[in-house]
Amino acid sequence: MKCHYINCDGGAVIFREYEGRALCKRHFIRAIEQKVKSVIRKNNLIESGDSIAIALSGGKDSSVVLYLLKKFFGNRSDIKIFAMAVDEGIHPYRKETLEKAKEFCKKISVPLHIFSYEREYNVEIDKLMNSGKNKGQSACSFCGVFRRDVLNRKARELGANKLAIGHNLDDEVQGILMNYLKGDLLRLARMGAKTPIKYSDNFIVRIKPLREIPEREIALYALLRKLNFSLAECPYGHDSLRFEVRDFINNMENKHPTTKLSILRMYDKLQPFILKSLENDSKVNSCKICNEPTSGEICRKCQLLEFINGQEQ
Ligand code: SF4
């Protein structure tokens, strides 16, 4: 199959079902980079004076975010970029991905800061799950909360005003449907390319430069650019609701190739109305234990730590 562009003799590396065209390597890479630039521009994700922490897992998505932000902004003296990685205590998965993260940051000369749940909370996910102290709750229900906390807190302590995460189109659409399924309107309202409101001084704004790019295209881009990323998958991931939602959306996309983009576009149209409807409900407090932002009195992380540690008494 030939590239869609007239006067291009390149063989296609991908056929985009959702727009009915094939692209060669050169035009595919250009399309991805233009799309990311356009997401950054139209959502005002990055501005002069920003200090951006990039959450790096060592997998393809976060490696692509880091690579592109470095490529686009690495020469700007008014924008600072660094990477942060988290060791959740999941073996051997995390050891492998952290090695990749370290190698990649060294190769492209970006500082990397590594934090661990063990040091932060005296918790390791493997040990927690093996001890039975999770009481039937999934690893992700602890891990996701701890990760949000450590990334937000450490990004702030390191002077960042933005936290870039590698959410791609698939992640974003899964998140939208999951929040519907859980009936979580507040979380639903806070999705989008950039946290819509700065809820508290302690909260670092999250940005998602890849949110309009399908996961398989991120993987192809990372391969074509020969980025050094890990293919390892977390052993606990398959237990989560996210994976059921992912399979459902992928089945729909196979039958109706614009499904993911349609869900995203519809969400973007609805978001201002959802935000408006929550104007009086979206108050953010400081957690009475750790002082981090929370919608209640005690944040979810402190509740989970009490849940785990309470069982030791
Ligand atoms: Fe943590 Fe779940 Fe992600 Fe594994 S899949 S790293 S347990 S949030």
PDB file of C-alpha atoms and ligand atoms in Angstrom:
ATOM      1  CA  MET A   1       0.000   0.000   0.000  1.00  0.00           C
ATOM      2  CA  LYS A   2       1.276   3.470  -0.916  1.00  0.00           C
ATOM      3  CA  CYS A   3       1.293   6.620   1.196  1.00  0.00           C
ATOM      4  CA  HIS A   4      -1.831   8.729   0.772  1.00  0.00           C
ATOM      5  CA  TYR A   5       0.145  11.878  -0.088  1.00  0.00           C
ATOM      6  CA  ILE A   6       0.333  12.782  -3.787  1.00  0.00           C
ATOM      7  CA  ASN A   7       3.920  12.693  -5.083  1.00  0.00           C
ATOM      8  CA  CYS A   8       5.029  10.459  -2.200  1.00  0.00           C
ATOM      9  CA  ASP A   9       6.412   7.074  -3.260  1.00  0.00           C
ATOM     10  CA  GLY A  10       6.835   5.788   0.292  1.00  0.00           C
ATOM     11  CA  GLY A  11       5.305   2.483   1.309  1.00  0.00           C
ATOM     12  CA  ALA A  12       2.645   2.789   4.002  1.00  0.00           C
ATOM     13  CA  VAL A  13       3.572   1.920   7.594  1.00  0.00           C
ATOM     14  CA  ILE A  14      -0.001   2.362   8.804  1.00  0.00           C
ATOM     15  CA  PHE A  15      -3.550   2.573   7.525  1.00  0.00           C
ATOM     16  CA  ARG A  16      -5.651   4.886   9.661  1.00  0.00           C
ATOM     17  CA  GLU A  17      -9.121   3.352   9.557  1.00  0.00           C
ATOM     18  CA  TYR A  18     -10.644   6.376  11.280  1.00  0.00           C
ATOM     19  CA  GLU A  19      -9.619   8.757   8.497  1.00  0.00           C
ATOM     20  CA  GLY A  20      -9.379   6.252   5.643  1.00  0.00           C
ATOM     21  CA  ARG A  21      -5.778   6.955   4.651  1.00  0.00           C
ATOM     22  CA  ALA A  22      -2.413   5.239   4.633  1.00  0.00           C
ATOM     23  CA  LEU A  23       0.814   6.993   5.653  1.00  0.00           C
ATOM     24  CA  CYS A  24       4.491   6.287   5.009  1.00  0.00           C
ATOM     25  CA  LYS A  25       7.054   6.551   7.815  1.00  0.00           C
ATOM     26  CA  ARG A  26       7.935  10.183   7.072  1.00  0.00           C
ATOM     27  CA  HIS A  27       4.354  11.399   6.835  1.00  0.00           C
ATOM     28  CA  PHE A  28       3.238   9.328   9.821  1.00  0.00           C
ATOM     29  CA  ILE A  29       5.984  10.801  12.038  1.00  0.00           C
ATOM     30  CA  ARG A  30       5.128  14.279  10.794  1.00  0.00           C
ATOM     31  CA  ALA A  31       1.404  13.707  11.458  1.00  0.00           C
ATOM     32  CA  ILE A  32       2.042  12.568  15.039  1.00  0.00           C
ATOM     33  CA  GLU A  33       4.323  15.510  15.822  1.00  0.00           C
ATOM     34  CA  GLN A  34       1.919  18.009  14.262  1.00  0.00           C
ATOM     35  CA  LYS A  35      -0.985  16.537  16.240  1.00  0.00           C
ATOM     36  CA  VAL A  36       0.906  16.786  19.532  1.00  0.00           C
ATOM     37  CA  LYS A  37       1.900  20.377  18.750  1.00  0.00           C
ATOM     38  CA  SER A  38      -1.696  21.211  17.932  1.00  0.00           C
ATOM     39  CA  VAL A  39      -2.964  19.666  21.208  1.00  0.00           C
ATOM     40  CA  ILE A  40      -0.355  21.692  23.115  1.00  0.00           C
ATOM     41  CA  ARG A  41      -1.265  24.895  21.276  1.00  0.00           C
ATOM     42  CA  LYS A  42      -5.047  24.675  21.308  1.00  0.00           C
ATOM     43  CA  ASN A  43      -5.173  23.752  25.004  1.00  0.00           C
ATOM     44  CA  ASN A  44      -2.414  26.143  26.012  1.00  0.00           C
ATOM     45  CA  LEU A  45      -0.587  23.286  27.739  1.00  0.00           C
ATOM     46  CA  ILE A  46       2.867  24.837  27.848  1.00  0.00           C
ATOM     47  CA  GLU A  47       3.818  28.479  28.394  1.00  0.00           C
ATOM     48  CA  SER A  48       6.945  30.506  28.877  1.00  0.00           C
ATOM     49  CA  GLY A  49       8.236  30.133  32.455  1.00  0.00           C
ATOM     50  CA  ASP A  50       6.876  26.608  32.919  1.00  0.00           C
ATOM     51  CA  SER A  51       8.782  24.002  34.869  1.00  0.00           C
ATOM     52  CA  ILE A  52       7.439  20.665  33.644  1.00  0.00           C
ATOM     53  CA  ALA A  53       7.803  17.365  35.475  1.00  0.00           C
ATOM     54  CA  ILE A  54       7.227  14.393  33.176  1.00  0.00           C
ATOM     55  CA  ALA A  55       5.892  11.238  34.807  1.00  0.00           C
ATOM     56  CA  LEU A  56       8.063   8.532  33.245  1.00  0.00           C
ATOM     57  CA  SER A  57       7.219   4.858  33.626  1.00  0.00           C
ATOM     58  CA  GLY A  58       9.738   3.561  31.090  1.00  0.00           C
ATOM     59  CA  GLY A  59       6.891   2.386  28.825  1.00  0.00           C
ATOM     60  CA  LYS A  60       6.116   3.712  25.344  1.00  0.00           C
ATOM     61  CA  ASP A  61       3.634   6.491  26.204  1.00  0.00           C
ATOM     62  CA  SER A  62       5.623   8.369  28.804  1.00  0.00           C
ATOM     63  CA  SER A  63       8.828   7.857  26.795  1.00  0.00           C
ATOM     64  CA  VAL A  64       7.156   9.478  23.777  1.00  0.00           C
ATOM     65  CA  VAL A  65       5.937  12.431  25.890  1.00  0.00           C
ATOM     66  CA  LEU A  66       9.417  12.946  27.270  1.00  0.00           C
ATOM     67  CA  TYR A  67      11.018  12.639  23.826  1.00  0.00           C
ATOM     68  CA  LEU A  68       8.595  15.097  22.200  1.00  0.00           C
ATOM     69  CA  LEU A  69       8.669  17.707  24.959  1.00  0.00           C
ATOM     70  CA  LYS A  70      12.449  17.578  24.906  1.00  0.00           C
ATOM     71  CA  LYS A  71      12.409  17.847  21.087  1.00  0.00           C
ATOM     72  CA  PHE A  72       9.959  20.773  21.042  1.00  0.00           C
ATOM     73  CA  PHE A  73      11.101  22.696  24.130  1.00  0.00           C
ATOM     74  CA  GLY A  74      14.560  21.337  25.032  1.00  0.00           C
ATOM     75  CA  ASN A  75      16.333  24.390  23.588  1.00  0.00           C
ATOM     76  CA  ARG A  76      14.060  26.932  25.269  1.00  0.00           C
ATOM     77  CA  SER A  77      15.813  28.666  28.177  1.00  0.00           C
ATOM     78  CA  ASP A  78      12.432  29.790  29.575  1.00  0.00           C
ATOM     79  CA  ILE A  79      11.071  26.243  29.944  1.00  0.00           C
ATOM     80  CA  LYS A  80      12.477  23.625  32.298  1.00  0.00           C
ATOM     81  CA  ILE A  81      11.936  19.889  31.798  1.00  0.00           C
ATOM     82  CA  PHE A  82      12.743  16.961  34.081  1.00  0.00           C
ATOM     83  CA  ALA A  83      11.455  13.416  34.582  1.00  0.00           C
ATOM     84  CA  MET A  84      10.067  11.599  37.629  1.00  0.00           C
ATOM     85  CA  ALA A  85       9.635   7.848  38.070  1.00  0.00           C
ATOM     86  CA  VAL A  86       7.982   5.835  40.820  1.00  0.00           C
ATOM     87  CA  ASP A  87       8.932   2.400  42.155  1.00  0.00           C
ATOM     88  CA  GLU A  88       5.719   0.801  43.435  1.00  0.00           C
ATOM     89  CA  GLY A  89       7.403  -2.378  44.685  1.00  0.00           C
ATOM     90  CA  ILE A  90       6.182  -4.590  41.830  1.00  0.00           C
ATOM     91  CA  HIS A  91       8.845  -7.125  40.868  1.00  0.00           C
ATOM     92  CA  PRO A  92      10.438  -7.799  38.406  1.00  0.00           C
ATOM     93  CA  TYR A  93       8.257  -5.504  36.282  1.00  0.00           C
ATOM     94  CA  ARG A  94       9.314  -2.209  37.796  1.00  0.00           C
ATOM     95  CA  LYS A  95      13.023  -3.006  37.920  1.00  0.00           C
ATOM     96  CA  GLU A  96      13.006  -3.521  34.155  1.00  0.00           C
ATOM     97  CA  THR A  97      11.005  -0.383  33.367  1.00  0.00           C
ATOM     98  CA  LEU A  98      13.118   1.768  35.701  1.00  0.00           C
ATOM     99  CA  GLU A  99      16.285   0.586  33.975  1.00  0.00           C
ATOM    100  CA  LYS A 100      14.812   1.683  30.637  1.00  0.00           C
ATOM    101  CA  ALA A 101      13.775   5.019  32.124  1.00  0.00           C
ATOM    102  CA  LYS A 102      17.287   5.639  33.451  1.00  0.00           C
ATOM    103  CA  GLU A 103      18.925   4.702  30.128  1.00  0.00           C
ATOM    104  CA  PHE A 104      16.519   6.868  28.153  1.00  0.00           C
ATOM    105  CA  CYS A 105      16.945   9.949  30.358  1.00  0.00           C
ATOM    106  CA  LYS A 106      20.720   9.588  30.203  1.00  0.00           C
ATOM    107  CA  LYS A 107      20.617   9.277  26.423  1.00  0.00           C
ATOM    108  CA  ILE A 108      18.566  12.425  25.904  1.00  0.00           C
ATOM    109  CA  SER A 109      20.152  14.335  28.824  1.00  0.00           C
ATOM    110  CA  VAL A 110      17.064  14.889  30.972  1.00  0.00           C
ATOM    111  CA  PRO A 111      17.397  14.749  34.786  1.00  0.00           C
ATOM    112  CA  LEU A 112      15.451  11.865  36.367  1.00  0.00           C
ATOM    113  CA  HIS A 113      14.193  11.715  39.982  1.00  0.00           C
ATOM    114  CA  ILE A 114      13.080   8.327  41.334  1.00  0.00           C
ATOM    115  CA  PHE A 115      10.728   7.855  44.305  1.00  0.00           C
ATOM    116  CA  SER A 116       9.377   4.711  45.931  1.00  0.00           C
ATOM    117  CA  TYR A 117       6.246   3.726  47.835  1.00  0.00           C
ATOM    118  CA  GLU A 118       8.507   1.945  50.296  1.00  0.00           C
ATOM    119  CA  ARG A 119      10.302   5.164  51.235  1.00  0.00           C
ATOM    120  CA  GLU A 120       7.200   7.357  51.061  1.00  0.00           C
ATOM    121  CA  TYR A 121       4.609   5.103  52.747  1.00  0.00           C
ATOM    122  CA  ASN A 122       6.467   2.010  53.952  1.00  0.00           C
ATOM    123  CA  VAL A 123       4.321   0.072  51.487  1.00  0.00           C
ATOM    124  CA  GLU A 124       5.272  -2.181  48.569  1.00  0.00           C
ATOM    125  CA  ILE A 125       2.476  -3.341  46.290  1.00  0.00           C
ATOM    126  CA  ASP A 126       3.705  -6.958  46.014  1.00  0.00           C
ATOM    127  CA  LYS A 127       4.029  -7.280  49.790  1.00  0.00           C
ATOM    128  CA  LEU A 128       0.652  -5.652  50.353  1.00  0.00           C
ATOM    129  CA  MET A 129      -1.075  -8.059  47.966  1.00  0.00           C
ATOM    130  CA  ASN A 130       0.738 -11.118  49.345  1.00  0.00           C
ATOM    131  CA  SER A 131      -0.018 -10.198  52.966  1.00  0.00           C
ATOM    132  CA  GLY A 132      -3.794 -10.163  52.407  1.00  0.00           C
ATOM    133  CA  LYS A 133      -3.981  -6.665  53.949  1.00  0.00           C
ATOM    134  CA  ASN A 134      -5.584  -5.449  50.747  1.00  0.00           C
ATOM    135  CA  LYS A 135      -8.731  -7.335  51.921  1.00  0.00           C
ATOM    136  CA  GLY A 136      -9.817  -8.184  48.389  1.00  0.00           C
ATOM    137  CA  GLN A 137      -9.208  -4.730  46.946  1.00  0.00           C
ATOM    138  CA  SER A 138      -7.259  -4.600  43.684  1.00  0.00           C
ATOM    139  CA  ALA A 139      -3.595  -3.538  43.577  1.00  0.00           C
ATOM    140  CA  CYS A 140      -4.582  -0.628  41.336  1.00  0.00           C
ATOM    141  CA  SER A 141      -6.962   0.835  43.906  1.00  0.00           C
ATOM    142  CA  PHE A 142      -3.967   1.433  46.207  1.00  0.00           C
ATOM    143  CA  CYS A 143      -1.301   1.980  43.598  1.00  0.00           C
ATOM    144  CA  GLY A 144      -3.189   4.602  41.566  1.00  0.00           C
ATOM    145  CA  VAL A 145      -3.919   6.713  44.657  1.00  0.00           C
ATOM    146  CA  PHE A 146      -0.343   6.510  45.939  1.00  0.00           C
ATOM    147  CA  ARG A 147       1.060   7.379  42.527  1.00  0.00           C
ATOM    148  CA  ARG A 148      -1.116  10.489  42.173  1.00  0.00           C
ATOM    149  CA  ASP A 149      -0.028  11.611  45.637  1.00  0.00           C
ATOM    150  CA  VAL A 150       3.696  11.057  45.213  1.00  0.00           C
ATOM    151  CA  LEU A 151       3.830  12.601  41.740  1.00  0.00           C
ATOM    152  CA  ASN A 152       1.877  15.680  42.791  1.00  0.00           C
ATOM    153  CA  ARG A 153       3.833  16.198  46.003  1.00  0.00           C
ATOM    154  CA  LYS A 154       7.295  15.560  44.595  1.00  0.00           C
ATOM    155  CA  ALA A 155       6.673  17.592  41.428  1.00  0.00           C
ATOM    156  CA  ARG A 156       5.718  20.506  43.667  1.00  0.00           C
ATOM    157  CA  GLU A 157       8.736  20.053  45.936  1.00  0.00           C
ATOM    158  CA  LEU A 158      10.979  20.003  42.844  1.00  0.00           C
ATOM    159  CA  GLY A 159       9.530  23.328  41.699  1.00  0.00           C
ATOM    160  CA  ALA A 160       7.318  22.112  38.829  1.00  0.00           C
ATOM    161  CA  ASN A 161       4.128  23.972  37.981  1.00  0.00           C
ATOM    162  CA  LYS A 162       2.950  21.302  35.513  1.00  0.00           C
ATOM    163  CA  LEU A 163       2.984  17.526  35.468  1.00  0.00           C
ATOM    164  CA  ALA A 164       2.960  15.921  32.005  1.00  0.00           C
ATOM    165  CA  ILE A 165       1.520  12.422  31.794  1.00  0.00           C
ATOM    166  CA  GLY A 166       1.505   9.956  28.905  1.00  0.00           C
ATOM    167  CA  HIS A 167      -2.250   9.402  28.600  1.00  0.00           C
ATOM    168  CA  ASN A 168      -3.081   8.523  25.007  1.00  0.00           C
ATOM    169  CA  LEU A 169      -6.476   8.512  23.272  1.00  0.00           C
ATOM    170  CA  ASP A 170      -7.248   4.993  24.514  1.00  0.00           C
ATOM    171  CA  ASP A 171      -6.426   5.897  28.145  1.00  0.00           C
ATOM    172  CA  GLU A 172      -8.493   9.058  27.973  1.00  0.00           C
ATOM    173  CA  VAL A 173     -11.552   7.392  26.463  1.00  0.00           C
ATOM    174  CA  GLN A 174     -11.300   4.517  28.959  1.00  0.00           C
ATOM    175  CA  GLY A 175     -11.139   7.072  31.777  1.00  0.00           C
ATOM    176  CA  ILE A 176     -14.235   8.864  30.500  1.00  0.00           C
ATOM    177  CA  LEU A 177     -16.280   5.640  30.351  1.00  0.00           C
ATOM    178  CA  MET A 178     -14.946   4.406  33.698  1.00  0.00           C
ATOM    179  CA  ASN A 179     -16.059   7.607  35.387  1.00  0.00           C
ATOM    180  CA  TYR A 180     -19.488   7.148  33.811  1.00  0.00           C
ATOM    181  CA  LEU A 181     -19.624   3.547  35.051  1.00  0.00           C
ATOM    182  CA  LYS A 182     -18.603   4.598  38.565  1.00  0.00           C
ATOM    183  CA  GLY A 183     -20.946   7.590  38.519  1.00  0.00           C
ATOM    184  CA  ASP A 184     -18.025   9.854  39.455  1.00  0.00           C
ATOM    185  CA  LEU A 185     -19.048  13.228  38.049  1.00  0.00           C
ATOM    186  CA  LEU A 186     -16.313  15.174  39.848  1.00  0.00           C
ATOM    187  CA  ARG A 187     -13.553  13.022  38.337  1.00  0.00           C
ATOM    188  CA  LEU A 188     -15.272  13.124  34.958  1.00  0.00           C
ATOM    189  CA  ALA A 189     -15.272  16.922  35.066  1.00  0.00           C
ATOM    190  CA  ARG A 190     -11.540  17.016  35.770  1.00  0.00           C
ATOM    191  CA  MET A 191     -10.494  15.109  32.667  1.00  0.00           C
ATOM    192  CA  GLY A 192      -9.331  16.805  29.492  1.00  0.00           C
ATOM    193  CA  ALA A 193      -5.974  17.887  28.092  1.00  0.00           C
ATOM    194  CA  LYS A 194      -5.257  20.027  31.150  1.00  0.00           C
ATOM    195  CA  THR A 195      -6.726  20.097  34.647  1.00  0.00           C
ATOM    196  CA  PRO A 196      -9.520  22.603  34.044  1.00  0.00           C
ATOM    197  CA  ILE A 197      -9.199  24.523  37.318  1.00  0.00           C
ATOM    198  CA  LYS A 198      -6.292  25.088  39.685  1.00  0.00           C
ATOM    199  CA  TYR A 199      -8.122  23.616  42.670  1.00  0.00           C
ATOM    200  CA  SER A 200      -5.528  24.435  45.280  1.00  0.00           C
ATOM    201  CA  ASP A 201      -2.017  25.851  45.533  1.00  0.00           C
ATOM    202  CA  ASN A 202      -0.852  22.357  46.442  1.00  0.00           C
ATOM    203  CA  PHE A 203      -2.204  20.860  43.260  1.00  0.00           C
ATOM    204  CA  ILE A 204       0.097  20.650  40.235  1.00  0.00           C
ATOM    205  CA  VAL A 205      -1.752  21.069  36.941  1.00  0.00           C
ATOM    206  CA  ARG A 206      -1.675  17.904  34.816  1.00  0.00           C
ATOM    207  CA  ILE A 207      -1.205  18.065  31.084  1.00  0.00           C
ATOM    208  CA  LYS A 208      -1.751  15.296  28.503  1.00  0.00           C
ATOM    209  CA  PRO A 209      -0.056  16.120  25.179  1.00  0.00           C
ATOM    210  CA  LEU A 210      -0.834  12.638  23.686  1.00  0.00           C
ATOM    211  CA  ARG A 211      -4.524  12.534  24.489  1.00  0.00           C
ATOM    212  CA  GLU A 212      -5.673  12.640  20.852  1.00  0.00           C
ATOM    213  CA  ILE A 213      -3.331   9.918  19.597  1.00  0.00           C
ATOM    214  CA  PRO A 214      -4.392   6.241  19.577  1.00  0.00           C
ATOM    215  CA  GLU A 215      -2.252   3.856  21.613  1.00  0.00           C
ATOM    216  CA  ARG A 216      -1.165   1.788  18.610  1.00  0.00           C
ATOM    217  CA  GLU A 217       0.119   4.945  16.897  1.00  0.00           C
ATOM    218  CA  ILE A 218       2.167   5.885  19.963  1.00  0.00           C
ATOM    219  CA  ALA A 219       3.687   2.389  19.881  1.00  0.00           C
ATOM    220  CA  LEU A 220       4.477   2.702  16.165  1.00  0.00           C
ATOM    221  CA  TYR A 221       5.946   6.185  16.612  1.00  0.00           C
ATOM    222  CA  ALA A 222       8.161   4.941  19.466  1.00  0.00           C
ATOM    223  CA  LEU A 223       9.371   2.030  17.311  1.00  0.00           C
ATOM    224  CA  LEU A 224      10.015   4.165  14.236  1.00  0.00           C
ATOM    225  CA  ARG A 225      11.901   6.704  16.335  1.00  0.00           C
ATOM    226  CA  LYS A 226      13.827   3.826  17.947  1.00  0.00           C
ATOM    227  CA  LEU A 227      13.043   5.050  21.441  1.00  0.00           C
ATOM    228  CA  ASN A 228      14.389   2.904  24.234  1.00  0.00           C
ATOM    229  CA  PHE A 229      11.212   1.812  26.038  1.00  0.00           C
ATOM    230  CA  SER A 230      10.102  -1.234  27.989  1.00  0.00           C
ATOM    231  CA  LEU A 231       7.388  -3.639  26.803  1.00  0.00           C
ATOM    232  CA  ALA A 232       6.888  -5.086  30.291  1.00  0.00           C
ATOM    233  CA  GLU A 233       3.319  -5.052  31.599  1.00  0.00           C
ATOM    234  CA  CYS A 234       2.279  -4.769  35.213  1.00  0.00           C
ATOM    235  CA  PRO A 235       1.119  -8.200  36.460  1.00  0.00           C
ATOM    236  CA  TYR A 236      -1.805  -6.600  38.327  1.00  0.00           C
ATOM    237  CA  GLY A 237      -3.156  -4.606  35.408  1.00  0.00           C
ATOM    238  CA  HIS A 238      -5.495  -7.312  34.143  1.00  0.00           C
ATOM    239  CA  ASP A 239      -7.514  -7.274  37.364  1.00  0.00           C
ATOM    240  CA  SER A 240      -8.709  -3.750  36.869  1.00  0.00           C
ATOM    241  CA  LEU A 241     -12.004  -2.400  35.534  1.00  0.00           C
ATOM    242  CA  ARG A 242      -9.935  -0.453  33.029  1.00  0.00           C
ATOM    243  CA  PHE A 243      -9.081  -3.623  31.126  1.00  0.00           C
ATOM    244  CA  GLU A 244     -12.727  -4.651  30.766  1.00  0.00           C
ATOM    245  CA  VAL A 245     -13.564  -1.161  29.524  1.00  0.00           C
ATOM    246  CA  ARG A 246     -10.573  -1.255  27.169  1.00  0.00           C
ATOM    247  CA  ASP A 247     -11.763  -4.509  25.564  1.00  0.00           C
ATOM    248  CA  PHE A 248     -15.277  -3.133  25.135  1.00  0.00           C
ATOM    249  CA  ILE A 249     -14.052   0.073  23.460  1.00  0.00           C
ATOM    250  CA  ASN A 250     -11.606  -1.807  21.222  1.00  0.00           C
ATOM    251  CA  ASN A 251     -14.427  -4.094  20.023  1.00  0.00           C
ATOM    252  CA  MET A 252     -16.533  -1.047  19.230  1.00  0.00           C
ATOM    253  CA  GLU A 253     -13.619   0.650  17.448  1.00  0.00           C
ATOM    254  CA  ASN A 254     -13.051  -2.449  15.297  1.00  0.00           C
ATOM    255  CA  LYS A 255     -16.661  -2.320  14.138  1.00  0.00           C
ATOM    256  CA  HIS A 256     -16.966   1.488  14.023  1.00  0.00           C
ATOM    257  CA  PRO A 257     -13.495   3.010  13.494  1.00  0.00           C
ATOM    258  CA  THR A 258     -14.233   6.509  14.794  1.00  0.00           C
ATOM    259  CA  THR A 259     -15.628   5.376  18.158  1.00  0.00           C
ATOM    260  CA  LYS A 260     -12.691   6.553  20.297  1.00  0.00           C
ATOM    261  CA  LEU A 261     -12.441   9.974  18.706  1.00  0.00           C
ATOM    262  CA  SER A 262     -16.228  10.412  18.900  1.00  0.00           C
ATOM    263  CA  ILE A 263     -16.242   9.671  22.647  1.00  0.00           C
ATOM    264  CA  LEU A 264     -13.419  12.171  23.142  1.00  0.00           C
ATOM    265  CA  ARG A 265     -15.012  14.909  21.015  1.00  0.00           C
ATOM    266  CA  MET A 266     -18.361  14.460  22.750  1.00  0.00           C
ATOM    267  CA  TYR A 267     -16.682  14.669  26.146  1.00  0.00           C
ATOM    268  CA  ASP A 268     -14.886  17.884  25.155  1.00  0.00           C
ATOM    269  CA  LYS A 269     -18.217  19.436  24.178  1.00  0.00           C
ATOM    270  CA  LEU A 270     -19.872  18.344  27.425  1.00  0.00           C
ATOM    271  CA  GLN A 271     -17.048  19.242  29.808  1.00  0.00           C
ATOM    272  CA  PRO A 272     -17.853  22.984  30.165  1.00  0.00           C
ATOM    273  CA  PHE A 273     -21.452  22.103  31.108  1.00  0.00           C
ATOM    274  CA  ILE A 274     -20.352  19.474  33.631  1.00  0.00           C
ATOM    275  CA  LEU A 275     -17.924  21.960  35.171  1.00  0.00           C
ATOM    276  CA  LYS A 276     -20.640  24.605  35.356  1.00  0.00           C
ATOM    277  CA  SER A 277     -23.018  22.187  37.066  1.00  0.00           C
ATOM    278  CA  LEU A 278     -20.369  21.440  39.707  1.00  0.00           C
ATOM    279  CA  GLU A 279     -19.359  25.031  40.387  1.00  0.00           C
ATOM    280  CA  ASN A 280     -20.587  24.891  43.963  1.00  0.00           C
ATOM    281  CA  ASP A 281     -19.576  21.280  44.620  1.00  0.00           C
ATOM    282  CA  SER A 282     -15.950  21.288  43.590  1.00  0.00           C
ATOM    283  CA  LYS A 283     -14.515  22.798  46.754  1.00  0.00           C
ATOM    284  CA  VAL A 284     -11.061  21.506  47.619  1.00  0.00           C
ATOM    285  CA  ASN A 285      -9.845  21.193  51.203  1.00  0.00           C
ATOM    286  CA  SER A 286      -6.481  20.340  52.674  1.00  0.00           C
ATOM    287  CA  CYS A 287      -6.264  16.867  54.184  1.00  0.00           C
ATOM    288  CA  LYS A 288      -6.263  17.068  58.000  1.00  0.00           C
ATOM    289  CA  ILE A 289      -3.456  14.510  58.174  1.00  0.00           C
ATOM    290  CA  CYS A 290      -1.058  15.310  55.328  1.00  0.00           C
ATOM    291  CA  ASN A 291      -2.270  18.718  54.109  1.00  0.00           C
ATOM    292  CA  GLU A 292      -2.524  17.535  50.488  1.00  0.00           C
ATOM    293  CA  PRO A 293      -5.567  18.574  48.395  1.00  0.00           C
ATOM    294  CA  THR A 294      -8.762  16.546  48.892  1.00  0.00           C
ATOM    295  CA  SER A 295     -12.485  16.994  48.348  1.00  0.00           C
ATOM    296  CA  GLY A 296     -13.241  15.591  51.826  1.00  0.00           C
ATOM    297  CA  GLU A 297     -11.562  16.037  55.204  1.00  0.00           C
ATOM    298  CA  ILE A 298      -9.087  13.165  54.944  1.00  0.00           C
ATOM    299  CA  CYS A 299      -7.531  12.387  51.572  1.00  0.00           C
ATOM    300  CA  ARG A 300      -7.878   8.959  49.961  1.00  0.00           C
ATOM    301  CA  LYS A 301      -4.161   8.205  50.389  1.00  0.00           C
ATOM    302  CA  CYS A 302      -4.325   8.762  54.161  1.00  0.00           C
ATOM    303  CA  GLN A 303      -7.521   6.665  54.338  1.00  0.00           C
ATOM    304  CA  LEU A 304      -5.771   3.813  52.537  1.00  0.00           C
ATOM    305  CA  LEU A 305      -2.686   4.076  54.764  1.00  0.00           C
ATOM    306  CA  GLU A 306      -4.928   3.923  57.834  1.00  0.00           C
ATOM    307  CA  PHE A 307      -6.694   0.917  56.296  1.00  0.00           C
ATOM    308  CA  ILE A 308      -3.372  -0.892  55.769  1.00  0.00           C
ATOM    309  CA  ASN A 309      -1.637   0.141  58.985  1.00  0.00           C
ATOM    310  CA  GLY A 310      -4.732  -0.279  61.172  1.00  0.00           C
ATOM    311  CA  GLN A 311      -4.526  -4.020  60.543  1.00  0.00           C
ATOM    312  CA  GLU A 312      -1.120  -4.203  62.201  1.00  0.00           C
ATOM    313  CA  GLN A 313      -2.457  -3.210  65.633  1.00  0.00           C
TER     314      GLN A 313
HETATM  315 FE1  SF4 B   1      -0.137   0.095  39.736  1.00  0.00          FE
HETATM  316 FE2  SF4 B   1      -2.333  -1.053  38.690  1.00  0.00          FE
HETATM  317 FE3  SF4 B   1      -0.721   0.419  37.162  1.00  0.00          FE
HETATM  318 FE4  SF4 B   1       0.082  -1.968  38.089  1.00  0.00          FE
HETATM  319  S1  SF4 B   1      -1.603  -1.586  36.647  1.00  0.00           S
HETATM  320  S2  SF4 B   1       1.308  -0.073  38.056  1.00  0.00           S
HETATM  321  S3  SF4 B   1      -0.863  -1.994  40.116  1.00  0.00           S
HETATM  322  S4  SF4 B   1      -1.948   1.171  38.887  1.00  0.00           S
END
